[in-house]
């Protein structure tokens, strides 16, 4: 495909074109909400902005465009793919927000504006080539998410969750900035390429050690990696469900993208120097990954609230993706990127079903889901598919992506067994544990009898979004090649 | 000339005081103030490194940090106000209805 239409239109700003459209949408949204009295019109405009941005990015990605702007932003196969991920999350969230009973009515213009701005921040991080743009992009996404989490008004749980979110988020910002300042002190520059170049000659130093620890902790909060995960279940439970879905699938990937950007780049450069201790950092990531998936899955067993259970399960899923940071191979990164995509549709779909059911008066407790198989056959079936995909049952997408991801931890590219085989073992064991609490929901839906037999009719946008997630969860499972080639290109673009 | 270690040590102490405050204080407004302290510790680091390596990028980063910190506090105070309206308290000990 030819990208000349877009490069002619945006000229030197082409690497930022998808974000600029998104930001434009965010800026006009408050004015749009003055014109429309109903939420549907506002939602249509925000969907149009996301669709335009999605179209631009799809053309750029399909044409293999790469370019950079002022050394601050660079568009390549990796950033294009990550932008696509954030756009799909935003699209799903914007599609259902207007028909949800949990989201604000009065301030829907501001809500849509913040949603688009948060997405733009995430997309800026995906293209960032400099510590400054990474930092500002992460903050743009974070600060807007604090408000989105608080925007379910007159709910004390949402208010409490937002306070926790803003304080933990502020703490993580402070830690990352401190780490970034140390990294700047060591390297003398904020450009990622410059830092990689200076580290490959300077090697390891104590200041660099502080920087690494601070950045793992700070961005670990964003990912909700154990032991920095305690805010996530509260926020996902307290926030409106479309927002929970946006945070669990989008905001979490943001931190992982930063990890990929900063650490993989540095360690690929650093591994050229013998004195450079990549092994220790890889072990640190391996331990964080093992703890994250184990604690996420084990605590999820005890949950009775389904949003909280999904929150802990998404903590565990982040642990699986962190395997990439321990293995640090191109194959692992391919699997990690693919799992990030499949996770968007299976976890996003599960959250959307919870949100749809809340709209028709079904509670958040797992016991409220009793007899759902009769009351809402399509939703119950879709939930079953999403939960089984999350657990990794073939032929669903979660199985395919987990196979690729875990096999990267067992064999490297040449078929030699790696030292991370124990990590793959822990991950497989965890998948088995997770099946227990997913099956509990399935049992409540299909086997146990509910108090009510009345059929449920959920809003049409929710059904559409759930159908999209369901289709992609199945298609990516049986035909992974659809996306896997893009993931492989992205991984080789990042490794250079 | 003051050695750069002095600046870094000062920033580290400031950061530690801020971190202590975040962990130990019960009033969430004081916690927000302590987060500001931690951010300013990082700013001092940036300024010191920028001054000693005669590189302006560090100072640019500080301007970004200050802007972001201002936005974060504005949002933080608004969220605390919202929590006070909904729950009647902003003490950390009063905000624990959700656990585990």
XYZ file of C-alpha atoms in Angstrom:
596
model
C 0.000 0.000 0.000
C 1.129 3.553 -0.701
C 1.516 6.014 2.148
C 2.034 9.082 -0.079
C -1.487 10.450 0.625
C -0.606 10.739 4.290
C 2.972 11.901 3.850
C 1.778 14.618 1.431
C -0.807 15.792 3.916
C 1.282 15.744 7.088
C 4.768 16.184 5.549
C 7.428 16.210 8.289
C 4.791 15.538 10.952
C 3.880 12.149 9.433
C 5.401 10.108 12.315
C 2.972 11.884 14.636
C -0.038 11.851 12.283
C -2.187 9.282 14.183
C -1.626 11.121 17.470
C -2.331 14.548 15.984
C -5.741 13.376 14.736
C -6.463 11.869 18.145
C -5.445 15.074 19.954
C -7.558 17.151 17.571
C -10.494 14.941 18.516
C -9.716 15.441 22.202
C -9.647 19.228 21.775
C -12.945 19.573 19.883
C -14.817 17.129 22.117
C -15.880 19.632 24.856
C -17.308 21.928 22.163
C -19.107 19.004 20.529
C -20.739 18.105 23.832
C -22.256 21.609 23.996
C -23.964 21.028 20.657
C -25.381 17.593 21.416
C -27.740 17.064 24.299
C -27.471 13.263 24.138
C -24.396 11.144 24.670
C -24.773 9.275 21.378
C -23.758 12.225 19.226
C -20.647 12.940 21.273
C -19.695 9.269 21.172
C -20.120 9.246 17.379
C -17.676 12.148 16.998
C -15.104 10.523 19.270
C -15.477 7.230 17.386
C -14.950 9.136 14.130
C -11.721 10.653 15.503
C -10.469 7.230 16.591
C -11.464 5.670 13.270
C -9.626 8.387 11.312
C -6.532 7.881 13.450
C -6.851 4.100 13.046
C -7.118 4.429 9.268
C -4.014 6.657 9.039
C -2.047 4.254 11.193
C -3.241 1.225 9.228
C -2.065 2.804 5.951
C 1.302 3.744 7.466
C 1.763 0.302 9.003
C 0.734 -1.597 5.866
C 3.014 0.492 3.646
C 5.994 -0.186 5.905
C 6.545 3.529 6.530
C 9.321 4.575 8.866
C 10.410 8.079 9.730
C 11.369 10.314 12.614
C 10.630 13.795 13.872
C 13.392 15.877 15.464
C 14.968 12.882 17.189
C 12.008 12.892 19.590
C 9.502 10.673 17.772
C 10.170 7.826 15.391
C 7.604 5.739 13.563
C 8.557 2.172 12.679
C 6.934 -1.261 12.604
C 7.082 -1.511 16.410
C 5.482 1.854 17.166
C 2.903 1.317 14.425
C 1.839 -1.989 15.946
C 1.647 -0.554 19.474
C -0.334 2.442 18.222
C -2.751 -0.023 16.627
C -3.122 -1.770 19.996
C -3.893 1.453 21.885
C -6.308 2.559 19.163
C -8.246 -0.708 19.313
C -8.526 -0.373 23.101
C -9.779 3.201 22.749
C -12.227 2.172 20.042
C -13.770 -0.536 22.219
C -13.981 1.831 25.207
C -15.495 4.697 23.199
C -17.982 2.364 21.522
C -19.570 1.224 24.782
C -19.135 4.312 26.978
C -22.212 6.192 25.741
C -24.631 3.334 26.436
C -23.185 2.381 29.838
C -25.145 3.411 32.909
C -21.953 3.790 34.932
C -20.269 6.553 32.927
C -21.075 10.197 33.524
C -24.039 11.766 31.690
C -23.464 15.437 32.428
C -19.748 15.526 31.576
C -19.670 13.068 28.712
C -17.831 15.558 26.473
C -15.036 15.860 29.025
C -15.030 12.086 29.476
C -14.558 11.473 25.729
C -11.945 14.187 25.545
C -9.943 12.604 28.365
C -10.285 9.163 26.808
C -8.843 10.419 23.517
C -6.083 12.387 25.283
C -5.075 9.340 27.321
C -4.901 7.271 24.143
C -2.836 9.967 22.430
C -0.416 9.886 25.380
C -0.042 6.123 25.061
C 0.528 6.454 21.313
C 3.166 9.144 21.858
C 5.028 6.756 24.147
C 4.915 4.069 21.450
C 6.724 6.403 19.035
C 8.981 8.126 21.594
C 12.719 8.020 20.960
C 13.717 10.197 23.876
C 13.368 10.056 27.670
C 11.552 13.409 27.661
C 8.861 12.278 25.231
C 8.493 8.945 27.034
C 8.037 10.760 30.346
C 5.566 13.351 29.064
C 3.600 10.724 27.111
C 3.290 8.448 30.150
C 2.136 11.375 32.267
C -0.399 12.502 29.672
C -1.882 9.014 29.747
C -1.670 8.686 33.556
C -3.087 12.038 34.666
C -6.068 11.698 32.330
C -6.671 8.141 33.602
C -6.814 9.415 37.207
C -9.714 11.654 36.209
C -11.394 8.914 34.169
C -11.268 6.623 37.205
C -12.854 9.328 39.378
C -15.560 10.183 36.846
C -18.115 7.715 38.168
C -19.676 10.252 40.494
C -21.684 9.681 43.662
C -19.962 6.325 44.149
C -17.773 6.252 47.270
C -15.811 3.271 45.910
C -14.825 5.193 42.774
C -13.803 8.205 44.860
C -11.636 6.047 47.095
C -10.128 4.190 44.150
C -9.256 7.469 42.427
C -7.456 8.748 45.539
C -5.412 5.554 45.711
C -4.699 5.736 41.999
C -3.522 9.350 42.053
C -1.274 8.830 45.071
C 0.297 5.596 43.847
C 0.590 7.113 40.369
C 2.298 10.215 41.764
C 4.690 8.050 43.761
C 5.568 6.038 40.677
C 6.099 9.248 38.685
C 8.460 10.564 41.338
C 10.439 7.322 41.341
C 10.714 7.170 37.558
C 11.804 10.807 37.296
C 14.502 10.131 39.875
C 15.610 7.098 37.882
C 15.546 9.057 34.637
C 17.648 11.812 36.239
C 20.269 9.226 37.214
C 20.187 7.750 33.703
C 20.666 11.250 32.275
C 23.560 11.831 34.662
C 25.273 8.618 33.586
C 24.746 9.021 29.849
C 24.765 12.821 29.510
C 21.918 12.707 26.995
C 18.212 11.897 26.969
C 17.997 10.306 23.521
C 17.597 6.517 23.710
C 20.147 5.893 20.965
C 22.626 8.230 22.652
C 22.133 6.468 26.008
C 22.631 3.054 24.391
C 25.802 4.279 22.670
C 27.283 5.792 25.821
C 26.435 2.748 27.937
C 28.071 0.370 25.490
C 31.345 2.230 26.051
C 30.986 3.258 29.717
C 29.612 -0.029 31.074
C 27.973 -0.459 34.470
C 28.090 2.075 37.331
C 26.330 2.471 40.696
C 24.325 5.442 39.413
C 23.104 3.311 36.523
C 22.119 0.636 39.054
C 19.990 3.181 40.954
C 18.421 4.287 37.677
C 17.491 0.714 36.738
C 15.974 -0.072 40.154
C 13.993 3.179 40.231
C 12.668 2.702 36.710
C 11.684 -0.933 37.294
C 9.812 0.172 40.421
C 8.226 3.240 38.839
C 7.041 1.640 35.629
C 6.293 -1.560 37.564
C 3.547 0.446 39.293
C 2.079 1.314 35.895
C 2.115 -2.355 34.840
C 0.866 -3.417 38.297
C 3.699 -5.923 38.652
C 4.037 -7.540 42.085
C 5.017 -6.024 44.585
C 3.693 -2.789 43.078
C 0.214 -4.122 42.244
C -1.991 -3.244 45.222
C -3.692 -0.272 43.563
C -4.901 -2.151 40.498
C -7.774 -4.272 41.914
C -9.157 -1.283 43.841
C -9.086 0.980 40.805
C -10.531 -1.602 38.416
C -13.289 -2.387 40.914
C -14.089 1.224 41.721
C -13.976 2.759 38.243
C -16.793 2.521 35.687
C -16.401 -0.754 33.790
C -15.548 0.783 30.367
C -12.789 2.713 32.170
C -11.626 -0.436 33.991
C -11.428 -2.138 30.621
C -9.452 0.782 29.187
C -7.013 0.737 32.114
C -6.594 -3.039 32.299
C -5.924 -3.475 28.601
C -4.413 -0.115 27.583
C -2.714 1.551 30.523
C -0.989 -1.664 31.549
C 0.478 -2.143 28.053
C 1.828 1.395 28.281
C 4.247 0.430 31.057
C 5.262 -2.692 29.163
C 5.978 -0.648 26.028
C 8.206 1.631 28.116
C 10.038 -1.422 29.447
C 10.521 -2.668 25.900
C 11.672 0.760 24.702
C 14.113 1.575 27.484
C 15.432 -1.745 28.719
C 15.550 -3.904 25.604
C 17.305 -1.117 23.709
C 19.826 -0.554 26.489
C 20.569 -4.198 27.020
C 20.938 -5.021 23.378
C 23.514 -2.227 23.263
C 25.011 -3.142 26.623
C 25.410 -6.830 25.890
C 28.311 -5.885 23.593
C 30.331 -4.920 26.693
C 31.599 -7.713 28.922
C 31.569 -5.613 32.112
C 27.912 -4.744 31.616
C 25.718 -6.763 33.978
C 22.647 -7.692 31.960
C 22.309 -11.077 33.628
C 21.450 -9.593 37.041
C 18.762 -7.351 35.580
C 17.341 -10.254 33.581
C 17.107 -12.262 36.812
C 15.424 -9.325 38.552
C 12.809 -9.263 35.788
C 12.440 -13.061 35.900
C 11.730 -12.954 39.647
C 9.263 -10.077 39.238
C 7.544 -11.999 36.419
C 7.298 -15.229 38.451
C 5.978 -13.375 41.528
C 3.516 -11.357 39.466
C 1.900 -14.341 37.796
C 1.847 -16.478 40.940
C 0.442 -13.860 43.328
C -2.001 -12.587 40.711
C -3.418 -16.048 40.108
C -3.409 -17.243 43.717
C -5.149 -14.140 45.085
C -7.672 -14.236 42.226
C -8.936 -17.592 43.544
C -10.226 -15.941 46.716
C -12.159 -13.130 44.988
C -15.949 -12.969 45.029
C -16.273 -9.754 42.996
C -15.837 -10.510 39.300
C -14.187 -7.169 38.454
C -11.654 -7.770 41.194
C -11.071 -11.322 39.958
C -10.459 -10.022 36.434
C -8.123 -7.374 37.887
C -5.983 -10.014 39.607
C -6.062 -12.144 36.486
C -4.792 -9.201 34.445
C -1.978 -8.776 36.971
C -1.107 -12.405 36.261
C -1.268 -11.796 32.509
C 1.210 -8.915 32.917
C 3.480 -11.438 34.611
C 3.355 -13.660 31.523
C 4.303 -10.705 29.303
C 7.198 -9.831 31.638
C 8.788 -13.151 30.607
C 9.936 -11.189 27.546
C 12.006 -8.906 29.775
C 13.764 -11.888 31.339
C 14.438 -13.803 28.128
C 15.210 -10.721 26.018
C 15.209 -12.459 22.652
C 13.538 -11.385 19.439
C 11.378 -14.517 19.404
C 10.191 -13.829 22.954
C 9.366 -10.251 22.007
C 7.298 -11.503 19.060
C 5.345 -13.756 21.407
C 5.019 -10.953 23.968
C 3.610 -8.513 21.420
C 1.179 -11.126 20.163
C 0.059 -11.892 23.715
C -0.478 -8.168 24.358
C -2.881 -8.109 21.404
C -4.772 -11.275 22.292
C -4.984 -10.018 25.884
C -6.717 -6.837 24.703
C -9.535 -8.828 23.113
C -9.979 -11.581 25.693
C -9.646 -9.396 28.798
C -11.389 -6.458 27.146
C -14.248 -8.732 26.116
C -14.609 -10.119 29.636
C -14.723 -6.612 31.137
C -17.244 -5.524 28.493
C -19.568 -8.374 29.425
C -19.342 -7.371 33.086
C -20.106 -3.766 32.073
C -23.033 -4.820 29.872
C -24.526 -6.901 32.678
C -24.173 -4.052 35.176
C -26.232 -1.890 32.757
C -29.139 -4.356 32.994
C -28.955 -4.645 36.760
C -26.870 -7.785 37.293
C -24.466 -7.318 40.213
C -20.684 -7.602 40.274
C -20.549 -10.683 42.492
C -19.760 -14.038 40.885
C -22.855 -15.405 42.645
C -24.964 -12.893 40.678
C -23.947 -14.751 37.513
C -25.868 -17.887 38.496
C -28.148 -19.097 35.760
C -26.770 -16.634 33.238
C -26.563 -19.372 30.620
C -30.379 -19.304 30.404
C -30.925 -15.579 30.947
C -28.406 -14.309 28.353
C -27.130 -17.220 26.258
C -24.897 -15.148 23.961
C -23.198 -13.224 26.789
C -22.669 -16.369 28.838
C -21.146 -18.161 25.851
C -18.906 -15.188 25.027
C -17.793 -14.984 28.676
C -16.969 -18.674 28.604
C -14.850 -18.199 25.463
C -12.990 -15.199 26.918
C -12.281 -16.936 30.218
C -11.095 -20.107 28.502
C -8.919 -18.003 26.192
C -7.412 -16.295 29.246
C -6.701 -19.685 30.785
C -5.114 -20.836 27.514
C -7.485 -23.495 26.193
C -6.937 -24.361 22.496
C -7.947 -23.318 19.861
C -8.527 -19.830 21.314
C -6.116 -16.939 20.928
C -4.821 -17.099 24.506
C -3.514 -20.599 23.855
C -1.631 -19.623 20.679
C 0.007 -16.562 22.193
C 0.947 -18.407 25.373
C 2.512 -21.247 23.364
C 4.728 -18.797 21.482
C 5.561 -16.788 24.598
C 6.357 -19.767 26.834
C 8.271 -21.657 24.165
C 10.543 -18.604 23.821
C 11.500 -19.142 27.463
C 12.338 -22.815 26.809
C 14.258 -22.761 23.524
C 16.144 -19.881 21.956
C 16.160 -19.267 18.207
C 18.677 -22.043 17.528
C 16.778 -24.742 19.430
C 19.151 -24.668 22.426
C 17.518 -24.878 25.835
C 17.733 -21.570 27.720
C 18.261 -20.999 31.449
C 14.707 -19.624 31.743
C 13.000 -23.004 31.485
C 11.957 -22.733 35.170
C 10.098 -19.543 34.290
C 8.148 -21.363 31.575
C 7.398 -24.095 34.126
C 6.036 -21.533 36.632
C 3.981 -19.925 33.867
C 2.397 -23.212 32.749
C 1.643 -24.138 36.362
C -0.001 -20.733 36.793
C -2.164 -21.254 33.723
C -3.462 -24.407 35.381
C -4.234 -22.505 38.606
C -6.038 -19.815 36.647
C -8.327 -22.383 35.044
C -9.738 -23.075 38.528
C -11.170 -19.626 39.115
C -12.253 -19.168 35.504
C -14.110 -22.482 35.656
C -15.859 -21.278 38.828
C -17.507 -18.486 36.830
C -18.436 -20.968 34.086
C -19.991 -23.235 36.722
C -22.033 -20.362 38.151
C -23.250 -19.394 34.683
C -24.214 -22.822 33.373
C -24.710 -25.296 36.216
C -25.979 -23.358 39.227
C -29.596 -22.145 39.261
C -30.265 -18.421 39.636
C -33.117 -16.747 41.485
C -34.410 -15.075 38.338
C -35.140 -16.646 34.960
C -35.971 -13.401 33.141
C -34.155 -12.846 29.846
C -31.650 -9.981 29.758
C -31.425 -7.462 26.935
C -28.165 -5.494 26.934
C -27.462 -2.305 24.912
C -26.560 -2.864 21.232
C -23.109 -1.122 21.303
C -22.033 -3.531 24.031
C -23.167 -6.484 21.918
C -21.246 -5.131 18.914
C -18.041 -4.613 20.916
C -18.350 -8.058 22.528
C -18.942 -9.656 19.122
C -15.787 -7.979 17.756
C -13.740 -9.243 20.708
C -15.240 -12.720 20.385
C -14.508 -12.903 16.660
C -10.919 -11.744 17.111
C -10.340 -14.084 20.056
C -11.315 -17.053 17.914
C -9.706 -15.857 14.656
C -6.349 -15.007 16.248
C -6.399 -18.434 17.856
C -6.905 -20.493 14.705
C -5.183 -18.103 12.275
C -2.432 -16.303 14.253
C -0.504 -15.507 11.055
C -2.885 -12.579 10.574
C -1.027 -10.631 13.236
C 2.080 -12.680 13.929
C 3.955 -11.374 10.874
C 3.422 -7.805 12.061
C 4.626 -8.815 15.533
C 7.776 -10.393 14.065
C 8.448 -7.248 12.001
C 7.909 -5.088 15.078
C 10.266 -7.208 17.168
C 13.014 -7.057 14.571
C 12.448 -3.280 14.205
C 12.970 -2.803 17.949
C 16.045 -5.023 18.095
C 17.415 -3.165 15.059
C 33.301 24.858 43.530
C 30.842 22.579 45.298
C 31.400 18.961 44.192
C 28.503 17.282 42.358
C 28.311 14.601 45.066
C 26.999 17.255 47.478
C 24.059 18.009 45.195
C 23.337 14.335 44.651
C 23.482 13.593 48.380
C 21.144 16.527 49.087
C 18.724 15.268 46.435
C 18.905 11.726 47.808
C 18.087 12.968 51.334
C 15.182 15.030 49.996
C 13.916 11.985 48.076
C 14.149 9.806 51.198
C 12.238 12.380 53.295
C 9.531 12.499 50.636
C 9.326 8.708 50.425
C 9.042 8.491 54.223
C 6.218 10.997 54.174
C 4.322 9.108 51.465
C 4.543 5.887 53.449
C 3.953 7.258 56.947
C 1.539 10.192 56.692
C -2.174 9.712 57.182
C -3.358 12.965 55.632
C -3.492 12.502 51.857
C -2.792 16.199 51.163
C 0.490 15.862 53.064
C 1.161 12.738 50.978
C 0.730 14.787 47.798
C 3.161 17.370 49.201
C 5.670 14.616 49.922
C 5.378 13.407 46.311
C 6.280 16.965 45.290
C 9.388 16.713 47.477
C 10.421 13.513 45.682
C 9.887 15.134 42.279
C 11.950 18.134 43.320
C 14.762 15.826 44.421
C 14.854 14.482 40.865
C 14.798 18.063 39.541
C 17.850 18.950 41.624
C 19.610 15.903 40.148
C 18.772 17.042 36.643
C 19.940 20.606 37.254
C 23.176 19.443 38.868
C 23.973 17.041 36.018
C 23.044 19.663 33.418
C 25.213 22.321 35.072
C 28.231 20.040 35.442
C 28.095 18.676 31.894
C 27.120 22.062 30.360
C 24.152 20.426 28.602
C 20.813 22.222 28.401
C 18.606 19.147 27.933
C 18.552 18.463 31.680
C 17.054 21.890 32.283
C 14.429 21.267 29.595
C 13.508 18.069 31.409
C 13.087 20.017 34.668
C 10.615 22.397 33.016
C 8.643 19.368 31.790
C 8.710 17.822 35.270
C 7.500 21.018 36.934
C 4.628 21.318 34.442
C 3.632 17.685 34.894
C 3.858 18.001 38.688
C 1.568 21.034 38.612
C -0.997 19.153 36.511
C -0.760 16.149 38.779
C -1.346 18.190 41.946
C -4.281 20.036 40.365
C -5.897 16.719 39.445
C -4.916 15.189 42.794
C -6.535 17.972 44.842
C -9.707 17.752 42.709
C -9.877 13.996 43.288
C -9.349 14.513 47.035
C -12.201 17.054 47.044
C -14.410 14.535 45.248
C -13.467 11.880 47.814
C -14.231 14.270 50.675
C -17.707 14.891 49.236
C -18.358 11.185 48.723
C -16.891 9.789 51.927
C -16.542 12.751 54.312
C -12.865 12.092 54.958
C -9.530 12.231 53.145
C -7.491 10.508 55.841
C -5.727 7.434 54.469
C -7.147 5.409 57.388
C -10.680 6.275 56.237
C -10.105 5.112 52.671
C -9.876 1.393 53.094
C -13.249 -0.036 52.169
C -11.600 -2.148 49.452
C -8.855 -4.538 50.478
C -7.468 -7.691 48.897
